[in-house]
Coordinates of C-alpha atoms and ligand atoms in Angstrom, one line a residue:
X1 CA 54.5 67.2 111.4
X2 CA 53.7 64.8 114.3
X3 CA 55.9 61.9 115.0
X4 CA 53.1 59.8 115.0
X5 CA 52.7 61.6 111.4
X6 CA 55.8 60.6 110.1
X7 CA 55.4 56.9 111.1
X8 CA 53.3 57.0 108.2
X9 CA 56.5 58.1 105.2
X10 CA 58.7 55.4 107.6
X11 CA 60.5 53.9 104.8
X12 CA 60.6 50.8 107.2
X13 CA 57.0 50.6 106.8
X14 CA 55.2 47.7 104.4
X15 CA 51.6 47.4 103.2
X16 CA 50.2 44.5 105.0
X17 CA 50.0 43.1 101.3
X18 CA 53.6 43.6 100.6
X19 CA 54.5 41.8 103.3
X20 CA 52.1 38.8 102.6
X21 CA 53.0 38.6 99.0
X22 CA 56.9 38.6 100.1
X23 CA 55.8 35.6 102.9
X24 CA 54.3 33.5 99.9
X25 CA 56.9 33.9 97.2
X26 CA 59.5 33.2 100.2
X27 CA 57.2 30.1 101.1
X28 CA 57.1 28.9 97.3
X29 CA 60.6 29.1 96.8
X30 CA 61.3 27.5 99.8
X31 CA 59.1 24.2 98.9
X32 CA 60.2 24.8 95.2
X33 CA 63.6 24.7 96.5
X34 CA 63.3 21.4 98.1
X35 CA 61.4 19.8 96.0
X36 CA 64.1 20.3 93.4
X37 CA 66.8 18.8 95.4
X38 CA 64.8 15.8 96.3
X39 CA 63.5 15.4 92.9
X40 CA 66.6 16.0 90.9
X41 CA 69.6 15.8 92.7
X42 CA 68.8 13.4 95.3
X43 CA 66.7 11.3 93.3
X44 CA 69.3 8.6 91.7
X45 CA 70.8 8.2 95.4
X46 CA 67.8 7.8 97.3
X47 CA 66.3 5.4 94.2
X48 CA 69.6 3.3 94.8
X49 CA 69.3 3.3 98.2
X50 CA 66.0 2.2 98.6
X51 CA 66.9 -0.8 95.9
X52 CA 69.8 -2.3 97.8
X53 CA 67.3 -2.0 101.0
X54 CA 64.9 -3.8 98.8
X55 CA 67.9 -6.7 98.3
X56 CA 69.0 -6.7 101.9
X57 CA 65.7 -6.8 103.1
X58 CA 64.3 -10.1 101.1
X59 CA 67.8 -11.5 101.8
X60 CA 67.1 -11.0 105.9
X61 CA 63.1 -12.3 105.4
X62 CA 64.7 -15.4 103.5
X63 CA 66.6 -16.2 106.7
X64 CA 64.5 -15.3 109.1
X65 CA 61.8 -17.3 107.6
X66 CA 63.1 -20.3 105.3
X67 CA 66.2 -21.6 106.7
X68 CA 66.0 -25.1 104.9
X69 CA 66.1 -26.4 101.1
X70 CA 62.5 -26.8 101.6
X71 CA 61.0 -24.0 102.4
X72 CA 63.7 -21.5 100.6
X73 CA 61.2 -21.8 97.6
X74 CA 57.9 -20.8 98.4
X75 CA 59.7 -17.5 100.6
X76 CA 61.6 -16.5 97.8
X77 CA 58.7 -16.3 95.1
X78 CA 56.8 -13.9 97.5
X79 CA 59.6 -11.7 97.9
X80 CA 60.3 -11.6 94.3
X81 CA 57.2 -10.3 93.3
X82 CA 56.4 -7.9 95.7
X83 CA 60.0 -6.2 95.2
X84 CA 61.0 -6.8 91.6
X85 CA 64.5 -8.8 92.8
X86 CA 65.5 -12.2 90.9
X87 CA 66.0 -14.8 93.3
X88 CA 68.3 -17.8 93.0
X89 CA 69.1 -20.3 95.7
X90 CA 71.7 -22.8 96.1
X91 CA 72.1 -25.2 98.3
X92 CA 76.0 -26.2 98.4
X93 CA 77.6 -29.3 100.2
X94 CA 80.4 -31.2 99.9
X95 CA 84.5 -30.4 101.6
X96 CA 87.5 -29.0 101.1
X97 CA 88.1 -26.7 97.8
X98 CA 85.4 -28.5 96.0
X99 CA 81.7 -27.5 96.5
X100 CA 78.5 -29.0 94.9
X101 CA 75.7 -26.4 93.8
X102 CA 72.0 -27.8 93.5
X103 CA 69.2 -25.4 92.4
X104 CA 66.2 -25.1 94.8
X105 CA 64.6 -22.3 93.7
X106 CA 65.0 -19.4 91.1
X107 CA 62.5 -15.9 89.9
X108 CA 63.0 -14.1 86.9
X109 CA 61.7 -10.9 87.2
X110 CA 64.1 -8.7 85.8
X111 CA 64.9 -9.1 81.9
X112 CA 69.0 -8.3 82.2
X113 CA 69.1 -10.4 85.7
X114 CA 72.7 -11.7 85.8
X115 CA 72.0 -14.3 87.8
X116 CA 70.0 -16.6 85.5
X117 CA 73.3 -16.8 83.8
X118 CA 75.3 -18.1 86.2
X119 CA 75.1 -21.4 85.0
X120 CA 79.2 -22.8 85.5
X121 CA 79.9 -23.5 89.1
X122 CA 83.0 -22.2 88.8
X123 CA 81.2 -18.7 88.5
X124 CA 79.0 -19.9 91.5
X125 CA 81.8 -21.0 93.3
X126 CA 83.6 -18.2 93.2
X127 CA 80.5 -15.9 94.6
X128 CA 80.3 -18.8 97.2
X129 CA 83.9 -17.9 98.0
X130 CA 83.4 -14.1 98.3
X131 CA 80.6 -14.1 100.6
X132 CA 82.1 -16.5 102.8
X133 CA 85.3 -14.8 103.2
X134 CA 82.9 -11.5 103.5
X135 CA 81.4 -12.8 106.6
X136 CA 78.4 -14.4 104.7
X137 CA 77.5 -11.6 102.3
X138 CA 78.9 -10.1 99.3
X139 CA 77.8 -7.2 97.2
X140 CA 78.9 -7.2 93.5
X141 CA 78.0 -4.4 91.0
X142 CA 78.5 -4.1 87.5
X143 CA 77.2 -2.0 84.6
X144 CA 74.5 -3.3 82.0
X145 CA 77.0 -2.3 79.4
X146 CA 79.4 -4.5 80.6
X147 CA 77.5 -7.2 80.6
X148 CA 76.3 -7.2 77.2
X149 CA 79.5 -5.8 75.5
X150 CA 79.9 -7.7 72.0
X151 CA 77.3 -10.0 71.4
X152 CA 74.7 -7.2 72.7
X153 CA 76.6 -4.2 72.0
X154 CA 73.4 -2.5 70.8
X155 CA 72.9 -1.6 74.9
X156 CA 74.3 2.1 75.6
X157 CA 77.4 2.6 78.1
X158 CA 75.0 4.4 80.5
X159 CA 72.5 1.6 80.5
X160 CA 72.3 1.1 84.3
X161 CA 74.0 -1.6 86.6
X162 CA 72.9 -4.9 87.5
X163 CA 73.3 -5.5 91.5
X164 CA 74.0 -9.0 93.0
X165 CA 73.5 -9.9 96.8
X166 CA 75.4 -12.6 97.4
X167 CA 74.5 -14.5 101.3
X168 CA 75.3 -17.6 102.7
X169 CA 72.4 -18.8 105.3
X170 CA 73.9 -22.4 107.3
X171 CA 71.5 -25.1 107.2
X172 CA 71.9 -28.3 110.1
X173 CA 73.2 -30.2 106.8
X174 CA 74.6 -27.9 104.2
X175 CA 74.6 -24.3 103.4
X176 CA 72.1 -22.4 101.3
X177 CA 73.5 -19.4 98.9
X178 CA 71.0 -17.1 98.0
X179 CA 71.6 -14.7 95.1
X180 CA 69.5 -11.5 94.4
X181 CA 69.4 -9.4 92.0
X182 CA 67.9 -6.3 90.8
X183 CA 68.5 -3.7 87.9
X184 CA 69.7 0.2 88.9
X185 CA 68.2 1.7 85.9
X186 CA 69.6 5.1 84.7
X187 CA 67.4 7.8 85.9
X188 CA 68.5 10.8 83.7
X189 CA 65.1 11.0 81.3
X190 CA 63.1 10.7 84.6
X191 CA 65.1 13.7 86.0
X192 CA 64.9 15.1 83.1
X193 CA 61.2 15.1 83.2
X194 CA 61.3 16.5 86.5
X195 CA 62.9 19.3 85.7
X196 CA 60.8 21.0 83.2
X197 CA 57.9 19.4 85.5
X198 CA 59.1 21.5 88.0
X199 CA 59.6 24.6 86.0
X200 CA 55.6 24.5 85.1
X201 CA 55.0 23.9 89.1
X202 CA 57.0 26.8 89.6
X203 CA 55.4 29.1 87.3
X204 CA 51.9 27.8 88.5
X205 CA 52.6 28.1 92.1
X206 CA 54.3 31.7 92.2
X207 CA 51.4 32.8 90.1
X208 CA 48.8 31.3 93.0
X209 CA 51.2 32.3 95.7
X210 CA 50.9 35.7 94.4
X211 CA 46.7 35.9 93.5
X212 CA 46.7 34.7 97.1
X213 CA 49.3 36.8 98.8
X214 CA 46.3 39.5 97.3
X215 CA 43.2 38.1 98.0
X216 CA 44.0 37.2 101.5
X217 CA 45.9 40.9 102.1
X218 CA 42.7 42.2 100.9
X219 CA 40.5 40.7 103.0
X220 CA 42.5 41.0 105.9
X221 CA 43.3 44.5 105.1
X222 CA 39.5 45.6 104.9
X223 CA 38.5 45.8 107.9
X224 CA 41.3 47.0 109.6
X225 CA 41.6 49.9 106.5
X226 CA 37.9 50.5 107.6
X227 CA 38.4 50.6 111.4
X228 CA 41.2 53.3 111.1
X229 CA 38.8 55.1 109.1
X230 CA 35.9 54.8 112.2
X231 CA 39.0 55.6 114.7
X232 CA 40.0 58.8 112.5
X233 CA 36.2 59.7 113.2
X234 CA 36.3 58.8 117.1
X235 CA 39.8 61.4 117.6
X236 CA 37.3 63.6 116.4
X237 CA 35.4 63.2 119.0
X238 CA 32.7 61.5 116.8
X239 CA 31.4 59.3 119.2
X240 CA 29.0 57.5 116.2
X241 CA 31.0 55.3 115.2
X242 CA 30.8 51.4 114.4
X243 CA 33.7 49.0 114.1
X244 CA 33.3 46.2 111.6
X245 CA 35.8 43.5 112.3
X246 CA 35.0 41.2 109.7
X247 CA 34.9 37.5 109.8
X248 CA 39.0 36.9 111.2
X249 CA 39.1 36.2 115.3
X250 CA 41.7 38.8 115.5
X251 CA 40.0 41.8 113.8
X252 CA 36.9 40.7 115.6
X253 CA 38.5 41.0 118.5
X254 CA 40.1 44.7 118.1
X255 CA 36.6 45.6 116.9
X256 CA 34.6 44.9 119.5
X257 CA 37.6 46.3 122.0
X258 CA 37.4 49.4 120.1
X259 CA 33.7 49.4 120.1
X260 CA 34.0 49.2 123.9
X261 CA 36.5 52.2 124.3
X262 CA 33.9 54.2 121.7
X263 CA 31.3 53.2 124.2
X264 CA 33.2 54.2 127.3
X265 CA 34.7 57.6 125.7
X266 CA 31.2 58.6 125.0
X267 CA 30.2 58.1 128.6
X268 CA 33.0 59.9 129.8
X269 CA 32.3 62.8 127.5
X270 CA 28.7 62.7 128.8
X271 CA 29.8 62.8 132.1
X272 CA 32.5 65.4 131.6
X273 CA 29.5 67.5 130.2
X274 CA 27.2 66.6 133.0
X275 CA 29.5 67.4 135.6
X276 CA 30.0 71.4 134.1
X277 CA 26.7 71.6 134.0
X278 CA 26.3 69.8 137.4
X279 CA 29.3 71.9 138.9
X280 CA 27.9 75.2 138.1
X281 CA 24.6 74.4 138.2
X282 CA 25.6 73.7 142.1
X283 CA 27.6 76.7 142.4
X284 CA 25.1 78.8 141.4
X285 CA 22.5 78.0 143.8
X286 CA 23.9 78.8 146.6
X287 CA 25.5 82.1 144.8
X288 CA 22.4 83.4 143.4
X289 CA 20.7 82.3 147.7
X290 CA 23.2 84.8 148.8
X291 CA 23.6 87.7 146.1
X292 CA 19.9 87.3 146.7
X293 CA 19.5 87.4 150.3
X294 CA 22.5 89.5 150.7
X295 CA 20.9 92.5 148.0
X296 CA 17.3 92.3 149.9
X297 CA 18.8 93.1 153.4
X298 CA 20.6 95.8 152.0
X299 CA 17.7 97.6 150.0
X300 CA 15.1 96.3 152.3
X301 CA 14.6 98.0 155.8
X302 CA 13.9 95.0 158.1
X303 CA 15.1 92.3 155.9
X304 CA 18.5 91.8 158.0
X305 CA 16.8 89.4 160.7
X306 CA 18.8 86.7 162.2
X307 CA 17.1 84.1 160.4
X308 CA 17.9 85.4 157.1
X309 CA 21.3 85.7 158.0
X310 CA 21.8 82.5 159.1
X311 CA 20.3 81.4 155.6
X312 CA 23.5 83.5 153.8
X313 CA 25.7 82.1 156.4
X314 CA 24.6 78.3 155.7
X315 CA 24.6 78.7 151.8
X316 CA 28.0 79.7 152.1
X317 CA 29.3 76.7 154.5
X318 CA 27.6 74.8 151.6
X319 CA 29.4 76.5 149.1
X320 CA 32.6 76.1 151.1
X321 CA 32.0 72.4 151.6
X322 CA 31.3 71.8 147.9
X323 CA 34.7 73.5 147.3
X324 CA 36.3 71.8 149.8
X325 CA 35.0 68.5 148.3
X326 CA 36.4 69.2 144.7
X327 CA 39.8 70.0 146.6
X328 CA 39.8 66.4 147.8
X329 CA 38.7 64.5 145.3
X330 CA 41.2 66.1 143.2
X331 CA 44.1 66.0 145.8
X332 CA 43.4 62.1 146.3
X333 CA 43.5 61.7 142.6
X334 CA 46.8 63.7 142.7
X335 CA 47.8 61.3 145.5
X336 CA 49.0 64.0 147.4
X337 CA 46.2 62.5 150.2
X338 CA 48.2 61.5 153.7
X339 CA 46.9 59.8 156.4
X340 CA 47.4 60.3 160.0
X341 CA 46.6 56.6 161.5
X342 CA 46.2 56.5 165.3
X343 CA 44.2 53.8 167.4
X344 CA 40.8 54.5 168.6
X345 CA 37.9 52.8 169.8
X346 CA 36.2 52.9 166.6
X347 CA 32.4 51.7 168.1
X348 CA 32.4 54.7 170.4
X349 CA 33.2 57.0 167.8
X350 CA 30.3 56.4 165.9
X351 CA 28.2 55.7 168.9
X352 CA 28.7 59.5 169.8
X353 CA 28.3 61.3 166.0
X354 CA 25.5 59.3 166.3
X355 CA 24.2 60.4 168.8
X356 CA 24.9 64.2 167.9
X357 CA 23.7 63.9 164.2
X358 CA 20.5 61.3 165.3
X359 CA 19.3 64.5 167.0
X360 CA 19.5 66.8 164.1
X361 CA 17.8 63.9 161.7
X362 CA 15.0 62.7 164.4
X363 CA 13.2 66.0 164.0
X364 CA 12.6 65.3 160.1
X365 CA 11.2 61.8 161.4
X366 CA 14.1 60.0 160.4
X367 CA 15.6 57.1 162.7
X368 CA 19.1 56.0 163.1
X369 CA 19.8 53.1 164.5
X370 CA 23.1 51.5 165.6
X371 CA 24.1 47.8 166.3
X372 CA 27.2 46.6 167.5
X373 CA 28.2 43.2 168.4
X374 CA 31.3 44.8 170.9
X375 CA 33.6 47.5 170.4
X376 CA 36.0 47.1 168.6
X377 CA 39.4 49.8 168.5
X378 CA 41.4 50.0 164.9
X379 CA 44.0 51.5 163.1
X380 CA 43.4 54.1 160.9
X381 CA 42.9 58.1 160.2
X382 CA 40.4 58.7 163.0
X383 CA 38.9 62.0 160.9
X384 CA 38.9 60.0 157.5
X385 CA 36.9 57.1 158.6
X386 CA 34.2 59.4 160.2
X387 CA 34.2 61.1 156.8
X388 CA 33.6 57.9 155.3
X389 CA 30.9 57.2 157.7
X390 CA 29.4 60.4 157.7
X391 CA 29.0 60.3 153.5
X392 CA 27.7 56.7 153.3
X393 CA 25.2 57.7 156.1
X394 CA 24.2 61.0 154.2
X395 CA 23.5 59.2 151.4
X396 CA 21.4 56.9 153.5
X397 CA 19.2 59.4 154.6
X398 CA 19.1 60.9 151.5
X399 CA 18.1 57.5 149.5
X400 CA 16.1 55.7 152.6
X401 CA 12.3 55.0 151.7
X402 CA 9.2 55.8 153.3
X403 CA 10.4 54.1 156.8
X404 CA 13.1 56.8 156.8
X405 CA 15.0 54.2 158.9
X406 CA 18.4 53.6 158.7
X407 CA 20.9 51.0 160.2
X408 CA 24.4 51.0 160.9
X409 CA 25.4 48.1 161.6
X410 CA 29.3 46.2 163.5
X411 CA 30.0 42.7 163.5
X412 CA 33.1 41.3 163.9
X413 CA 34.2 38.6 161.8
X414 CA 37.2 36.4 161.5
X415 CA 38.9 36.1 158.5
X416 CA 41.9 33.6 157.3
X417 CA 43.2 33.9 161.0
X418 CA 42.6 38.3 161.0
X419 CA 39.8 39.6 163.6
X420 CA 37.7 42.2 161.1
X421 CA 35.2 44.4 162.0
X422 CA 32.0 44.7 159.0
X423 CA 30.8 48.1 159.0
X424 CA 27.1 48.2 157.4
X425 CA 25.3 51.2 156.5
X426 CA 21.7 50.0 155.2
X427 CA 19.0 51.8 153.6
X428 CA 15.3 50.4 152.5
X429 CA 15.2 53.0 149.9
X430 CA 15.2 53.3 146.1
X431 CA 18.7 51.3 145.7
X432 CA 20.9 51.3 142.9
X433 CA 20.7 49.4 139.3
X434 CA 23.6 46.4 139.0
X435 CA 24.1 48.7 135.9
X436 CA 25.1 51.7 138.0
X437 CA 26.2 49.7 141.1
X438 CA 30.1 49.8 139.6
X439 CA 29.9 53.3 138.9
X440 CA 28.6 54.6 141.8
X441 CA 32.3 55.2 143.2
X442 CA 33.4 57.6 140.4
X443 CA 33.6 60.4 140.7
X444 CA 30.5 63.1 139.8
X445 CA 28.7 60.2 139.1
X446 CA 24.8 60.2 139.5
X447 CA 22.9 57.6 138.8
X448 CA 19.4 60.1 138.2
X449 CA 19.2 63.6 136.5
X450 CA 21.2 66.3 137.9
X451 CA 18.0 68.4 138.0
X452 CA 16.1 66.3 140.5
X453 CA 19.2 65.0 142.6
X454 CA 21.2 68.5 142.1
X455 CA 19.8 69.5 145.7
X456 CA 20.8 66.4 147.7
X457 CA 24.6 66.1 146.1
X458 CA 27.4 66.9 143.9
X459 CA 28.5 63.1 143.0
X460 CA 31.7 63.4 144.8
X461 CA 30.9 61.9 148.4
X462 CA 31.4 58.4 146.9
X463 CA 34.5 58.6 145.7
X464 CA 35.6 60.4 148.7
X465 CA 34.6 57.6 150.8
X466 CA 36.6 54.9 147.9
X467 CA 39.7 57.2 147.8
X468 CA 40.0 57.2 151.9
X469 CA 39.4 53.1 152.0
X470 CA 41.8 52.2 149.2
X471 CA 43.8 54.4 151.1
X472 CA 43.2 52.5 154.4
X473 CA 43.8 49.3 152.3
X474 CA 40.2 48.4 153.3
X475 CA 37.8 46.2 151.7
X476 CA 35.0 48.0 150.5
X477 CA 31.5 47.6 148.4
X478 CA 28.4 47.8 147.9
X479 CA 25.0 45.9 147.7
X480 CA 21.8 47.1 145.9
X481 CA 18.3 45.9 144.9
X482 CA 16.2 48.5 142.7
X483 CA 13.4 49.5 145.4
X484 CA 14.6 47.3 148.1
X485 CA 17.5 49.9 149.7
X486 CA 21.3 49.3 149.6
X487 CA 24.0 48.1 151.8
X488 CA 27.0 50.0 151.8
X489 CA 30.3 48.1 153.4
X490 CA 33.9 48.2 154.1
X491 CA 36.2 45.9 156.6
X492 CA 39.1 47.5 158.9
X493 CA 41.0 45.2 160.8
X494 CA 40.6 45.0 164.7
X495 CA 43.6 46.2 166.7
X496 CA 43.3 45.1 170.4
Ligands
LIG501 P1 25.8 62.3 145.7 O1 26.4 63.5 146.3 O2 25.1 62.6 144.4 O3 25.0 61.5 146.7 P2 27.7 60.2 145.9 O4 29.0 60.0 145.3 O5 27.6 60.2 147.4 O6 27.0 61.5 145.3 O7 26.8 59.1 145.3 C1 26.8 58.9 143.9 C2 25.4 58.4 143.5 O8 25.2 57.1 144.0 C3 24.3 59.2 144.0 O9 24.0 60.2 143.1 C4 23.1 58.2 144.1 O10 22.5 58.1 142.8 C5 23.8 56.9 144.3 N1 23.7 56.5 145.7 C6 24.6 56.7 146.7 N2 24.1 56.2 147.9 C7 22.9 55.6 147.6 C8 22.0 54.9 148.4 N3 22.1 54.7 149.7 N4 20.8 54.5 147.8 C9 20.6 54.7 146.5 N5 21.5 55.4 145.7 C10 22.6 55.8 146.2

């Protein structure tokens, strides 16, 4: 078994839905979990908390906005009713130990309010005297029970606790003593409410948590179970495949990656298969020229003529060349490809092949022409960059159109402070789709059938010339129109 195999038994390994359903119940608990201490044991503190903000609160509006006998009235019964609180207000004058208490205002709002009771000034003298040696406020607490014990003894121990707020506001004339009250009512039935409340939630939500954990894993799952089924196909080598991503971003997006890297095996396969047939198909041309050739001069008296030699002799320079052609590609792509840079005058160098191979070419009627703003010298592997030149021209010829005219072209061009020189090899031939413009640089790569182009070149002289730029660290490319001709180019930078 493969270790990619045994990935599969990994006891590590979870179902996409066992892992969802394990993320919701942990979710639910979670929220159950807080909910819980909020509701239950929380609940009585933050209920009495809020209460005595409730009391501070109207106490501070009261001062903040009524700080006469006047006014102390009208605040109060606002604040009353919007928070529930009995209010009471004093105002107090007189000196020393003995203090006068007149009524300005008073609320009843809650049923049990202490306050309403507070009808002997000694009582009201004595809260007076709290809050006043408390700064101006005082907080007194007492239980319901308490206050009803005997003649209301019907009230139970845990009945809740009445709250005063006891604070003194100074007036220009006297002093006003403002006393709120509100109830703390025991909370234990509402908690107890809660409780089995939450027990129901809890059952209901772990149930949802769990119908969803399965109907989301499901539909997440699909197509992802269904693409591993397409990829088990493509490491077949089925190449007719179709990955569904579903409706999620994600899966949509691994889809359509895989549907690219179907697409682009497929090529590859095709052009694997092309090139055996291409690669023998060119081998055996030449072969079968000379076993031919070869065979006649031996059986045939007279058939040994220098012509017919020099047909056996070119076949095989062509056979040699395609050989040597594989070598290189295949060395480059091994990276085992050095270059020899020296510094030559790279104008003249292409002046004089030029020259040489313009001869050979003028007799089928085809014209080479060269312009060059100056010459220019570079940097680089003297023999490589003629290769490079040699192939793109090649091609040139091969490709041109009925003018049979082709143009290499220099210019020199500055570029972010670095002399460059352009050099352009153009054709006016059949050019080169934007489709197959990218792939024209791979290797064995033809853009028509082997069968008609099978004479003019094996599909390796591109990416010969790409290999020896990139190894130059040249900028390179390529521009086509279909039946308008191409332009190949690469930059090398001047060296004066
Ligand atoms: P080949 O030996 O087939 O010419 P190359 O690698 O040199 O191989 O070129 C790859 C393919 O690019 C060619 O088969 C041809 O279709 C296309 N090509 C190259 N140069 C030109 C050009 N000047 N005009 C049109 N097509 C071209």
């Amino acid at each position: 078994m493969t270790r990619k195999n045994k990935r599969y038994g990994d006891e590590h390994l979870f179902s996409l839905r066992g892992r969802m359903i394990a993320a919701f119940a942990v979710f639910t608990v979670l929220v159950l979990a807080i909910l819980w201490v909020f509701q239950t044991v929380l609940l009585d503190d933050i209920y009495r908390t809020l209460k005595l903000n409730d009391l501070q609160k109207c106490a501070d509006v009261i001062e903040r906005d009524a700080g006469t006998p006047e006014t102390v009235g009208t605040v109060a019964d606002g604040l009353a009713k919007k928070y529930t609180v009995c209010i009471s207000a004093y105002e107090i004058t007189g000196n020393g130990p003995y203090k006068n208490g007149r009524l300005l205002s008073e609320n009843h709002v809650n049923s049990f309010c202490f306050i309403h009771n507070v009808s002997s000034s000694d009582l009201l003298n004595q809260l007076y005297r709290n809050a006043s040696q408390n700064g101006g406020e005082y907080l007194h607490r007492m239980s319901l029970a308490s206050m009803f014990r005997g003649g209301h003894g019907e009230r139970k121990e845990d009945a809740g606790e009445n709250v005063i707020y006891v604070k003194l506001i100074p007036t220009e004339k006297s002093e006003l003593l403002i006393l709120l009250n509100t109830e703390l009512l025991p909370l234990d039935s509402t908690v107890g409410t809660l409780r089995v409340q939450l027990l129901i939630i809890s059952g209901i939500l772990f149930a949802a948590a769990v119908a969803m954990a399965l109907i989301f894993s499901a539909r997440l799952s699909k197509p992802i179970r269904e693409m591993s089924g397409e990829a088990s196909k493509l490491a077949l080598g089925n190449y007719n495949v179709n990955f569904d991503g579903g409706n999620c971003t994600e899966t949509v997006m691994l889809s359509s990656t895989l549907n690219r890297a179907a697409y682009e095996l497929s090529k590859l396969d095709k052009m694997q298969k092309d090139l055996i047939a291409n690669v023998s198909h060119d081998l055996r041309t030449p072969l079968t020229m000379i076993a031919g050739y070869t065979e006649a001069m031996r059986d045939l008296p007279g058939e040994a003529t220098p012509e017919n030699m020099q047909i056996v002799i070119d076949e095989t320079n062509r056979l040699t060349s395609l050989v040597n052609d594989m070598l290189e590609v295949s060395r480059y792509q091994g990276g085992t490809q050095v270059l020899h840079p020296t510094r030559f005058n790279f104008t003249e160098v292409i002046r004089t092949t030029l020259e040489r191979y313009g001869k050979l070419r003028e007799k089928d009627g085809y014209t080479i022409r060269f312009e060059a703003d100056r010459d220019v010298f570079v940097e680089a592997d003297e023999g490589r960059i003629l290769q490079v030149v040699y192939n793109l021209i090649n091609n040139a010829v091969n490709y041109t159109g009925e003018d049979k005219t082709v143009v290499i072209r220099q210019t020199v061009r500055n570029e972010g402070g670095t002399d460059k020189v352009l050099t352009e090899v153009i054709d006016t031939g059949i050019g080169i789709s934007d489709e197959d413009l990218p792939l024209v640089w791979e290797r064995y790569y033809k853009v028509n059938d082997f069968h008609k182009r099978a004479n003019m070149g094996t599909g390796l002289g591109l990416s010969i010339v790409k290999n020896i730029l990139l190894l130059h660290g040249a900028e390179f490319g390529v521009n086509s129109k279909v039946g308008h001709g191409s332009n190949f180019w690469f930059k090398l930078k001047i060296c004066e």
